[in-house]
Coordinates of C-alpha atoms in Angstrom, one line a residue:
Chain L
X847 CA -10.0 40.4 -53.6
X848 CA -10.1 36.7 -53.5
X849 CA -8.4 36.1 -55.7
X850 CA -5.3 38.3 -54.3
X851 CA -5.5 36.7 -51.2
X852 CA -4.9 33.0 -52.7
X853 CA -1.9 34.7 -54.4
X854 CA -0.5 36.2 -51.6
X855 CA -1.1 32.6 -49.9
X856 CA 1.0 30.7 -52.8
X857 CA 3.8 33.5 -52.9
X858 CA 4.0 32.7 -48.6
X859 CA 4.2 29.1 -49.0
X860 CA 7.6 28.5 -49.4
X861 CA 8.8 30.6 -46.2
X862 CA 5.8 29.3 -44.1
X863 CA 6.9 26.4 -44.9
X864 CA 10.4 27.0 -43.4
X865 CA 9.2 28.8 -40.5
X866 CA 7.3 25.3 -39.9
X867 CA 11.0 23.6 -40.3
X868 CA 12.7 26.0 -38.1
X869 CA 10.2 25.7 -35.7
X870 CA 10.5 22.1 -35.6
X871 CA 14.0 21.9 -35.3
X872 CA 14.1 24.6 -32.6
X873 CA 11.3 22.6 -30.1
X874 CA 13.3 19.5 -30.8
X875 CA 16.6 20.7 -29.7
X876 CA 14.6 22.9 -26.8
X877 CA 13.4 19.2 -25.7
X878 CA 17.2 17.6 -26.2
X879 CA 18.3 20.7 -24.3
X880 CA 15.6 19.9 -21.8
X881 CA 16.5 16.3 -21.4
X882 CA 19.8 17.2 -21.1
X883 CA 19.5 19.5 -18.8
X884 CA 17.4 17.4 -16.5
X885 CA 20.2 14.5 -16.8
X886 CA 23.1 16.6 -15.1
X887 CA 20.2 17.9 -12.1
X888 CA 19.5 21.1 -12.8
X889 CA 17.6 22.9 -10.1
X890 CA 15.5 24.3 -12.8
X891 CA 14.3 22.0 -14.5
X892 CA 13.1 20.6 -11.0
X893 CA 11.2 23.7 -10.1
X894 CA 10.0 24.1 -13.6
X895 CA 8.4 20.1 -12.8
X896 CA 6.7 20.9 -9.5
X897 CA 5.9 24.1 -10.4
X898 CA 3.6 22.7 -13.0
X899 CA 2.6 20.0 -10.6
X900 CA 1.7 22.1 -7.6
X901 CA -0.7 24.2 -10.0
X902 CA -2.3 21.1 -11.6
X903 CA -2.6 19.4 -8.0
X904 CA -5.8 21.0 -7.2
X905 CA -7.4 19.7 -10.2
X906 CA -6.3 16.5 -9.9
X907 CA -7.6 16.2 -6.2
X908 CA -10.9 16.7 -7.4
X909 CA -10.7 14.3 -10.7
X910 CA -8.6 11.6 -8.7
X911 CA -11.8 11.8 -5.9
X912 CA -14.9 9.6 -8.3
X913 CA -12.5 7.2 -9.3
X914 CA -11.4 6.7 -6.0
X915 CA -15.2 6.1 -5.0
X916 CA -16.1 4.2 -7.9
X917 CA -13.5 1.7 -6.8
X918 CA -14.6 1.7 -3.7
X919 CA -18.0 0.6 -4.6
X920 CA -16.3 -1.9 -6.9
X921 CA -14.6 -3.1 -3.7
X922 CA -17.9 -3.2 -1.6
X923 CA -19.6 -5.3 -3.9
X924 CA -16.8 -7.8 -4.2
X925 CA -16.4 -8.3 -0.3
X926 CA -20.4 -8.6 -0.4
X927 CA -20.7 -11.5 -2.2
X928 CA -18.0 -13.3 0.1
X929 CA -19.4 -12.1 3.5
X930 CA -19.8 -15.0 4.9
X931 CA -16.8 -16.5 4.1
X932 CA -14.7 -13.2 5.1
X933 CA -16.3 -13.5 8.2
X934 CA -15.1 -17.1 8.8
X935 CA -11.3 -16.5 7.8
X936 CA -11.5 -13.0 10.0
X937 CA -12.5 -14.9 13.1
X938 CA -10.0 -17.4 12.8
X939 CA -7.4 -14.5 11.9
X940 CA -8.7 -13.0 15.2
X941 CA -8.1 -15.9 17.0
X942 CA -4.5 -16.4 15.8
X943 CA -3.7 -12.8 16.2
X944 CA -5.3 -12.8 19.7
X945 CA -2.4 -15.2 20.8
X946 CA 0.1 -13.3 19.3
X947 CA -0.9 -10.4 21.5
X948 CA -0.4 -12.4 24.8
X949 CA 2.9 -13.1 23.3
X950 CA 3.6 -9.4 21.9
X951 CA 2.4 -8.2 25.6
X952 CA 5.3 -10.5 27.6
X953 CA 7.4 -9.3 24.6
X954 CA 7.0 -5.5 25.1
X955 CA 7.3 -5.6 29.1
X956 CA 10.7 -7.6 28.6
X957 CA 12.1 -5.6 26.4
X958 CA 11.5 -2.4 28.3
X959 CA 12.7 -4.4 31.3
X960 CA 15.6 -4.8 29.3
X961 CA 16.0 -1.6 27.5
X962 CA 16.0 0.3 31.2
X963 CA 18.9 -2.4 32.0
X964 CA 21.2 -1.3 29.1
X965 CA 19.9 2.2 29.1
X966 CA 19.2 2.2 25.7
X967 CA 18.9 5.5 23.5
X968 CA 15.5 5.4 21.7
X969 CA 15.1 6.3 18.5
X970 CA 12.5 9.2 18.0
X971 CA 8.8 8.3 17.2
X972 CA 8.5 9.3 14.0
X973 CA 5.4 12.3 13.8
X974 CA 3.4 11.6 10.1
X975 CA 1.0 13.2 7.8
X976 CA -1.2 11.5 6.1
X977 CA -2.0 12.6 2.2
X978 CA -4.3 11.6 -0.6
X979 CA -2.8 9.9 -3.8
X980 CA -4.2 12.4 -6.3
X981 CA -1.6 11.4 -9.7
X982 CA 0.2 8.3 -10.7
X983 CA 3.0 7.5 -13.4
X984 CA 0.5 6.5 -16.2
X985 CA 3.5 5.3 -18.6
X986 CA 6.3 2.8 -18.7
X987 CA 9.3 4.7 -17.3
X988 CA 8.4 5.5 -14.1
X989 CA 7.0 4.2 -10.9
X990 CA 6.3 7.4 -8.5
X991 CA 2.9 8.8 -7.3
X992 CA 1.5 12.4 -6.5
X993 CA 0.4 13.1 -2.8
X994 CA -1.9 16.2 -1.8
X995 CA 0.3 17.5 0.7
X996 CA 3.6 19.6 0.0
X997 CA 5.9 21.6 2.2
X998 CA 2.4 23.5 3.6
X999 CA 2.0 20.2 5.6
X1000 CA 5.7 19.8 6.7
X1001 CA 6.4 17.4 4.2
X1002 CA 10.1 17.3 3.0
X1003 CA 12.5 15.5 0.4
X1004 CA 13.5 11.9 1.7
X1005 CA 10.9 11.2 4.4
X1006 CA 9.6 7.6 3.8
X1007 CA 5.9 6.9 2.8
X1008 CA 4.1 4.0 4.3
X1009 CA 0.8 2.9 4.6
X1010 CA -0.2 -0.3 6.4
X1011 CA 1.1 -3.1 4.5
X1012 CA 4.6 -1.1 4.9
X1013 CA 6.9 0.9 3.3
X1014 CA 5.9 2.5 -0.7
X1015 CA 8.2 4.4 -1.1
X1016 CA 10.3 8.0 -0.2
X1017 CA 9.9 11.6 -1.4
X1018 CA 11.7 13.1 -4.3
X1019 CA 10.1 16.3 -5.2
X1020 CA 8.0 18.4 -2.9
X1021 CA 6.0 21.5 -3.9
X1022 CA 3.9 23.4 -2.1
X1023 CA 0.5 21.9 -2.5
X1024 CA 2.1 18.4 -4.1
X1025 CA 4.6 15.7 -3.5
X1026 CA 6.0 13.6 -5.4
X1027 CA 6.6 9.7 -4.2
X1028 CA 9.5 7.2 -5.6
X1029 CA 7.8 4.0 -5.1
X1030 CA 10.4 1.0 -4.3
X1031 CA 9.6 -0.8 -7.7
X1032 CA 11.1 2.2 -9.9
X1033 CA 15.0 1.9 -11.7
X1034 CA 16.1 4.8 -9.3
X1035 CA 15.0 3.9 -6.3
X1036 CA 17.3 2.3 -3.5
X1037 CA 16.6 1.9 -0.2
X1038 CA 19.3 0.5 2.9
X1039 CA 17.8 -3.1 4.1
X1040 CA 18.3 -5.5 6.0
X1041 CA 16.7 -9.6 6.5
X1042 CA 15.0 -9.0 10.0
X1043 CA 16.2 -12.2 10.9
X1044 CA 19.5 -12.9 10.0
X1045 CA 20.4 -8.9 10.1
X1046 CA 22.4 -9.3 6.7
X1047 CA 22.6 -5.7 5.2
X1048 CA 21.4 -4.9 1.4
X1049 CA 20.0 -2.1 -1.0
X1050 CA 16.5 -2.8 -2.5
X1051 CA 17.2 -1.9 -5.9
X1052 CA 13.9 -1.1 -8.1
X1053 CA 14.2 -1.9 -11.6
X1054 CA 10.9 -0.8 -12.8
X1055 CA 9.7 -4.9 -12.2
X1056 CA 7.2 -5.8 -9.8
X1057 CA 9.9 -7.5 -8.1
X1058 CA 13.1 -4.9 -6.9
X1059 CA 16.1 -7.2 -6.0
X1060 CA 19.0 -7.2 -3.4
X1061 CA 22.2 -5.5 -4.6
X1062 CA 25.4 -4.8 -2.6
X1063 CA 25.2 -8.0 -0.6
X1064 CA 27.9 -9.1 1.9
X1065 CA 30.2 -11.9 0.1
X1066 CA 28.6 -15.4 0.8
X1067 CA 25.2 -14.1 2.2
X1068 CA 22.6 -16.5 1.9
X1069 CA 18.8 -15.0 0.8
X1070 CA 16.3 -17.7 1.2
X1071 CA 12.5 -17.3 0.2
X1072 CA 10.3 -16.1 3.0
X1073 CA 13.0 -14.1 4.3
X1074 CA 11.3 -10.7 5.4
X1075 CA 12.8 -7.3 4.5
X1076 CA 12.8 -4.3 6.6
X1077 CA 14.1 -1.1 6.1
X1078 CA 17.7 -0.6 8.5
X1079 CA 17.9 3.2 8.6
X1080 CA 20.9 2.8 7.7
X1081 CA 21.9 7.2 6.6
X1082 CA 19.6 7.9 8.7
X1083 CA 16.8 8.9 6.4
X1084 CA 14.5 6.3 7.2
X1085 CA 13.1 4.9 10.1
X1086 CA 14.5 1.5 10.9
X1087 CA 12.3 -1.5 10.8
X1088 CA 9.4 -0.5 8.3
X1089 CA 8.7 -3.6 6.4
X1090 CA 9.1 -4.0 3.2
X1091 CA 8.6 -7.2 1.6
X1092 CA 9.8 -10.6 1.5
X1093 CA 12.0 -13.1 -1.2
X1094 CA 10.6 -14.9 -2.9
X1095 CA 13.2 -15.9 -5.1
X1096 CA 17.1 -16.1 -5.3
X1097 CA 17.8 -17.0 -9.3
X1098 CA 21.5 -16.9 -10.5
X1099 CA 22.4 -15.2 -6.7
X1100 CA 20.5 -12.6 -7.5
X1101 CA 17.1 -12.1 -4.8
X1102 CA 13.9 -10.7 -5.6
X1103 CA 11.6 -8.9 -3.0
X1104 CA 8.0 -9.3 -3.1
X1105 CA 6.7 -5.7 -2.0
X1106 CA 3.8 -6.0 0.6
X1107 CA 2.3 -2.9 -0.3
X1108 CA -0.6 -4.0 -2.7
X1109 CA -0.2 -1.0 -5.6
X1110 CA -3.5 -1.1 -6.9
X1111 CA -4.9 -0.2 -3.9
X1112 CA -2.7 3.0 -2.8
X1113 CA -5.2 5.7 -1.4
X1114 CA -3.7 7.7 1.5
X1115 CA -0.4 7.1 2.4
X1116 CA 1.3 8.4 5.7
X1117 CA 4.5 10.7 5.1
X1118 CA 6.9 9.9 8.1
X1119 CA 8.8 13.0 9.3
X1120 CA 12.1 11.0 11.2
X1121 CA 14.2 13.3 12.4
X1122 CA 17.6 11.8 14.3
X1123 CA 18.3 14.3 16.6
X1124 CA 21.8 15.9 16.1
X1125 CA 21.8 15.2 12.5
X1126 CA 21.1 18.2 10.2
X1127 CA 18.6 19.2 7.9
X1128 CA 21.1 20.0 5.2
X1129 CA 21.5 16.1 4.8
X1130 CA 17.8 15.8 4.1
X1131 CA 18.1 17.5 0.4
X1132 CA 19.4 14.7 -1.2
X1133 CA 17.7 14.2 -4.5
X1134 CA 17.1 10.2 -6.1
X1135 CA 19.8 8.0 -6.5
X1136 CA 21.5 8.0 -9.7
X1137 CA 21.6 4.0 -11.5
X1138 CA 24.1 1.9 -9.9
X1139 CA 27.3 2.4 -12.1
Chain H
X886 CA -27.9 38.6 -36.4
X887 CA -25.2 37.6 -34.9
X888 CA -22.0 40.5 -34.7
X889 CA -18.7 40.0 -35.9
X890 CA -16.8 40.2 -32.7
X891 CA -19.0 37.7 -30.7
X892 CA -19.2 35.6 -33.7
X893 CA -14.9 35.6 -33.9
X894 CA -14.6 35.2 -30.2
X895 CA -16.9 32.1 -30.7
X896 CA -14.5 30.6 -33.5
X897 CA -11.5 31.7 -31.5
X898 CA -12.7 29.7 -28.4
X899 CA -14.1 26.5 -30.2
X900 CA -10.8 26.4 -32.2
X901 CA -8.8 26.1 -28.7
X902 CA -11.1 22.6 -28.2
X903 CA -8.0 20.6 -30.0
X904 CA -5.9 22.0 -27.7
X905 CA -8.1 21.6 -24.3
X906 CA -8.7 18.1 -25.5
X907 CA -5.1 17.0 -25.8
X908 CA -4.5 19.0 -22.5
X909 CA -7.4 17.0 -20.6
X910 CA -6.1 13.7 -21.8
X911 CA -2.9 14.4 -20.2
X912 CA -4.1 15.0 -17.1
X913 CA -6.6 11.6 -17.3
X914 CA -3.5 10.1 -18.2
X915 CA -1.9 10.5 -14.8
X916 CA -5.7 10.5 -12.9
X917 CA -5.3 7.3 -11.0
X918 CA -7.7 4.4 -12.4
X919 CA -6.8 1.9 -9.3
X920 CA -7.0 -0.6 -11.7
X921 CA -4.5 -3.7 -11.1
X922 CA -1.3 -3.1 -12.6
X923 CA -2.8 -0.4 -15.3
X924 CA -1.1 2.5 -14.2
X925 CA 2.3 1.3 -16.3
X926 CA -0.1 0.4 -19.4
X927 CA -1.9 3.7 -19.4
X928 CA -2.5 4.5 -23.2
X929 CA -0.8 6.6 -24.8
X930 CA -3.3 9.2 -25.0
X931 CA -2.0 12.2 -26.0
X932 CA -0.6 10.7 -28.9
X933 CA -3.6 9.4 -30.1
X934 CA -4.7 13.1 -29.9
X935 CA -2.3 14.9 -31.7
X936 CA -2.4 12.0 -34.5
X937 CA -5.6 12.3 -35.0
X938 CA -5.4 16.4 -34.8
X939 CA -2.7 16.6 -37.1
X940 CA -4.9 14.5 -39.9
X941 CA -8.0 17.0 -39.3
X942 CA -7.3 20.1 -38.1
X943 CA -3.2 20.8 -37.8
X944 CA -3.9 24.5 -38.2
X945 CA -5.8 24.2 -34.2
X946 CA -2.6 22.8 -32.8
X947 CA 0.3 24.5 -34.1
X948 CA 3.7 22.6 -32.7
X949 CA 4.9 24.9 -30.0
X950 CA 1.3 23.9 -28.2
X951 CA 2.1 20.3 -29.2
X952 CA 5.4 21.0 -26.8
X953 CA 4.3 22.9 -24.4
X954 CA 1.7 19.7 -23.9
X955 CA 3.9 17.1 -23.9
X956 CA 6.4 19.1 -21.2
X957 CA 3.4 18.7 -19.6
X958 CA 2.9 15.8 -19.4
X959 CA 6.3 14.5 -18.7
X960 CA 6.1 17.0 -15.2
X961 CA 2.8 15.5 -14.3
X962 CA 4.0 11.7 -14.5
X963 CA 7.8 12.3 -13.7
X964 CA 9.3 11.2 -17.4
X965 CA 12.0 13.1 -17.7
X966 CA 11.0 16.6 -19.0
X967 CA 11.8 16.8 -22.8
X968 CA 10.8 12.9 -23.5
X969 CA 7.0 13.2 -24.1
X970 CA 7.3 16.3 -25.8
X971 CA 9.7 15.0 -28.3
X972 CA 7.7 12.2 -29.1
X973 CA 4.8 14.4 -29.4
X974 CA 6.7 17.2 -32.0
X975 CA 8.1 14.1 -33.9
X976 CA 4.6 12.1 -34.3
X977 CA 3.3 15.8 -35.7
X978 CA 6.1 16.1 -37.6
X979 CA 5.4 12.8 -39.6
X980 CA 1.8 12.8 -39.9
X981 CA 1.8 16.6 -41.9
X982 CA 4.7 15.6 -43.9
X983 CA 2.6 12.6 -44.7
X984 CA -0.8 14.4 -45.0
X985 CA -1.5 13.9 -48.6
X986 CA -1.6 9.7 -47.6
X987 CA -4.3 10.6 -44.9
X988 CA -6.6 13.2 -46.6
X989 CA -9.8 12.2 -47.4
X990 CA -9.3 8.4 -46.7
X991 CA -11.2 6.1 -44.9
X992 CA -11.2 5.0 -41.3
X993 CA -8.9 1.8 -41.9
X994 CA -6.3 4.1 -43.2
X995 CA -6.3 6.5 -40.6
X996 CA -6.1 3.2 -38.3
X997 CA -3.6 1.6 -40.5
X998 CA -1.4 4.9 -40.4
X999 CA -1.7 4.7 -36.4
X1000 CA -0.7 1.4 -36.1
X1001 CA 2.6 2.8 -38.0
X1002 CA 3.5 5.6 -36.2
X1003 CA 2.8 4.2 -32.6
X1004 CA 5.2 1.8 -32.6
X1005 CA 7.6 4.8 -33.9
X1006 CA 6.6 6.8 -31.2
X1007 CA 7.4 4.1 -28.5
X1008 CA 10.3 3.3 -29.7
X1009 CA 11.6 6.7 -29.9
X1010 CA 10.8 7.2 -26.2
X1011 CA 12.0 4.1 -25.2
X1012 CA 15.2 5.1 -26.6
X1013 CA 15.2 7.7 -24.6
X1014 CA 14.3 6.7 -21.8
X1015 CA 17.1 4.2 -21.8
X1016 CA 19.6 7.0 -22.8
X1017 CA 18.4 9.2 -19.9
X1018 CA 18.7 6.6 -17.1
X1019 CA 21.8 5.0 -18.4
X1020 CA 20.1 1.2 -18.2
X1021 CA 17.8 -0.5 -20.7
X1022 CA 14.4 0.1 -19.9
X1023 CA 11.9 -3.1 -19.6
X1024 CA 10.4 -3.3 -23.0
X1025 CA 6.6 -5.2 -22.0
X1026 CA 5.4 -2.5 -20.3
X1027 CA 5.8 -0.4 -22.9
X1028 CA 4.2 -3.5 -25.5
X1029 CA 1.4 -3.5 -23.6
X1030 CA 0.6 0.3 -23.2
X1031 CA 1.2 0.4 -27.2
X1032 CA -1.2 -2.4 -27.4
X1033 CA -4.0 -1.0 -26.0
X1034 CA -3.2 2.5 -27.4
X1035 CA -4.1 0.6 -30.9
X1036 CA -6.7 -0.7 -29.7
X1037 CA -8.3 2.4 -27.7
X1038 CA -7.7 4.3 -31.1
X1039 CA -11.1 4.1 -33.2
X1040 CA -12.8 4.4 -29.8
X1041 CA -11.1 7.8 -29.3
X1042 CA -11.2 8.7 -32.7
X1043 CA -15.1 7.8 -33.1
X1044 CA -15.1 10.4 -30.3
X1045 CA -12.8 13.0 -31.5
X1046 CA -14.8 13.0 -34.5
X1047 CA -18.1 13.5 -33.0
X1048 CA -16.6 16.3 -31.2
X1049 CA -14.9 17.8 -34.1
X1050 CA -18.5 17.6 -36.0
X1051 CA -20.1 19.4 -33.4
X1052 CA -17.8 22.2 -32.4
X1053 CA -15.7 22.4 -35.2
X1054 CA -18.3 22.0 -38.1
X1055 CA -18.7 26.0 -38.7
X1056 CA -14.8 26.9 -37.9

């Protein structure tokens, strides 16, 4: 009986051992095909993604939660040990900011002196939701994050995510349970600027760096360090004037933005829904921007 | 005494643990560690798994699972779909054609072997990669993450094995 079997085993060999070829070379071209597919934008390939994602997003809410609270505690102890001197820079932080409000106060009651002069169409306050980073890239090719909130919570393709340092980043896929976040620092991201002082326009190119630069700048514009970025709403996808970051460099005419957002530390982000009234929601589908040609 | 069918539903189910383990570690994969500037460096873990799967037990991870992991994967992180699966199929791929090296070796060749088909396997994706957006991807996030993939292997491995010993042992 045994022996039959190991016979029967040897005689196999040879066509097992084809099947194991064919199979190979049919997963690799499914994955070519796959790539391929996913190059040109197909739609299905995109639900396949989220798809995947929304089911898995549960999960990772709960396994993204002790690691979130073990970094917490690692944060608590650190700002323990410095108390004191925390204390000392916050009061003096207070102090400075404490001016600033007199100033921000005279600020706000001319400007809506002014703004009733010129009768000045507001832009809409944007409403938010706020959502839990549950996934990030965890590889080299990519810079986007998974939030816990999908089209369930109102969230939608192209809304801007910010939390308080400023802007991370915008939405690119949205499930129902699950979104999906291009942060500013990844190759496809691009996102209308401009230098809050000297209003010069730009596009914050990521290029997968810690440090996206300025593309598609005016002939002769001049970037120096310090300058700060903001967001110009330019398309009118994004609210105008979320910061972003500031130069800190302008090698070769070519200016790198330091983000503000501190990436380590992303834990809820808020999901701005700005809506321009008029404009309509076809124009809100738009996928990520392909690489600059 | 134990009966058949309970006893082959037991085997069945501690035969899938190849499979659930490769699964899990592409889920901690993406799990975020809030550790500075890891998230780009994150090891490659699933290909330490199937590596080290395809040495011991390739019959508990045929290659269509191998696939279906690494699509995965790529939908989890956002890597184009297709790119992490290839890699996986192709690491596979190399390590049973080159089974006979492996078998019955010690731990420095298994290690040694690793350390040839890592750098393989990120260069294949980084190939890709820079195919599939056009633009040549920065290489030293990828050095790192290959890095500490090496050096993360005879940890993992030390702890595949202990789980192969205990749930495998009888299979």
């Amino acid at each position: 009986m045994k022996y039959r079997g190991a016979s029967v085993r040897r005689l196999a060999l040879p066509v097992t051992g084809w099947v194991q070829r064919f199979a190979f070379a049919l997963l690799v071209s499914a994955s070519v095909g796959m790539l391929v597919l996913g190059r040109i934008d197909s739609t299905f390939v995109e639900r396949l993604r989220v798809g995947i994602t929304d089911s898995v997003a549960p999960v990772l809410e709960v396994l993204s939660q002790p690691s979130a609270t073990a970094a917490a505690i690692v944060e608590d102890m650190r700002t323990l040990a410095d108390l004191r001197g925390e204390n000392e820079r916050l009061r003096a932080v207070n102090e400075r900011l404490l001016r600033w409000q007199a100033v921000a106060r005279t600020l706000e009651q001319e400007n809506l002196a002014y703004k009733e002069l010129l009768n000045l169409v507001e832009d809409p306050r944007p409403a938010f939701i706020t959502a839990r980073v549950i996934g990030d890239a965890g590889g080299a090719f990519v810079r986007t994050v998974l939030l816990n909130a999908g089209t369930d919570d109102g969230v939608a393709v192209g809304q801007a995510a910010v939390n308080a340092e400023g802007l991370v980043g915008r939405v690119v896929e949205v499930g129902r349970r699950s979104a999906r976040i291009l942060l500013l620092t990844d190759l496809n991201s691009r996102i209308p600027v401009v230098v809050e002082q000297s209003r010069v326009p730009a596009i914050l190119a990521g290029d997968n760096s810690d440090h996206p630069r300025l593309s598609f700048t005016p002939v002769n514009a001049v970037f120096e360090p310090g300058d700060r970025i903001v967001t110009s709403g330019h398309g009118g996808m994004l609210p105008p004037g979320l910061p972003l970051g500031e130069v800190i460099s302008t090698v070769g005419g070519v200016a790198r933005v330091r983000p503000y957002v501190d990436w380590t530390a992303l834990e809820y982000l808020r999901v701005l829904d700005f809506t321009l009234p008029g404009v309509l929601p076809a124009t809100r589908t738009a996928g990520p921007a392909g690489p600059l040609p | 005494m134990r009966s058949g069918l309970w006893y082959r539903f037991e085997i069945a189910v501690r035969g899938l643990t190849p499979f659930v383990i490769t699964l899990s570690l592409a889920i901690l994969t993406v799990i975020p560690l809030r550790i500075p500037d890891f998230a780009p460096v994150t090891p490659a873990l699933t290909v330490i798994s199937v590596y080290y799967w395809s040495i011991y037990r390739p019959d508990l991870l045929p290659m269509a699972v191998v696939f279906g992991v690494g699509l995965f994967q790529d939908a989890l992180a956002g890597t184009p779909l297709g790119l992490t699966a290839l890699v996986l199929i192709l690491v596979q791929y190399v390590v049973i054609a080159q089974r006979r090296f492996f078998h019955s070796k010690t731990f420095l060749v298994e290690w040694w072997g690793f350390l040839l088909v890592a750098p393989g396997a990120a260069l294949v994706s980084w190939l890709l990669a820079s195919l599939y957006f056009g633009v040549f991807v920065a290489v030293r996030p990828l050095g790192f993450q290959l890095l500490l993939s090496i050096a993360l292997y005879p940890c993992l491995a030390w702890l595949l094995a202990r789980i192969q010993h205990y749930l495998l042992r009888s299979a």
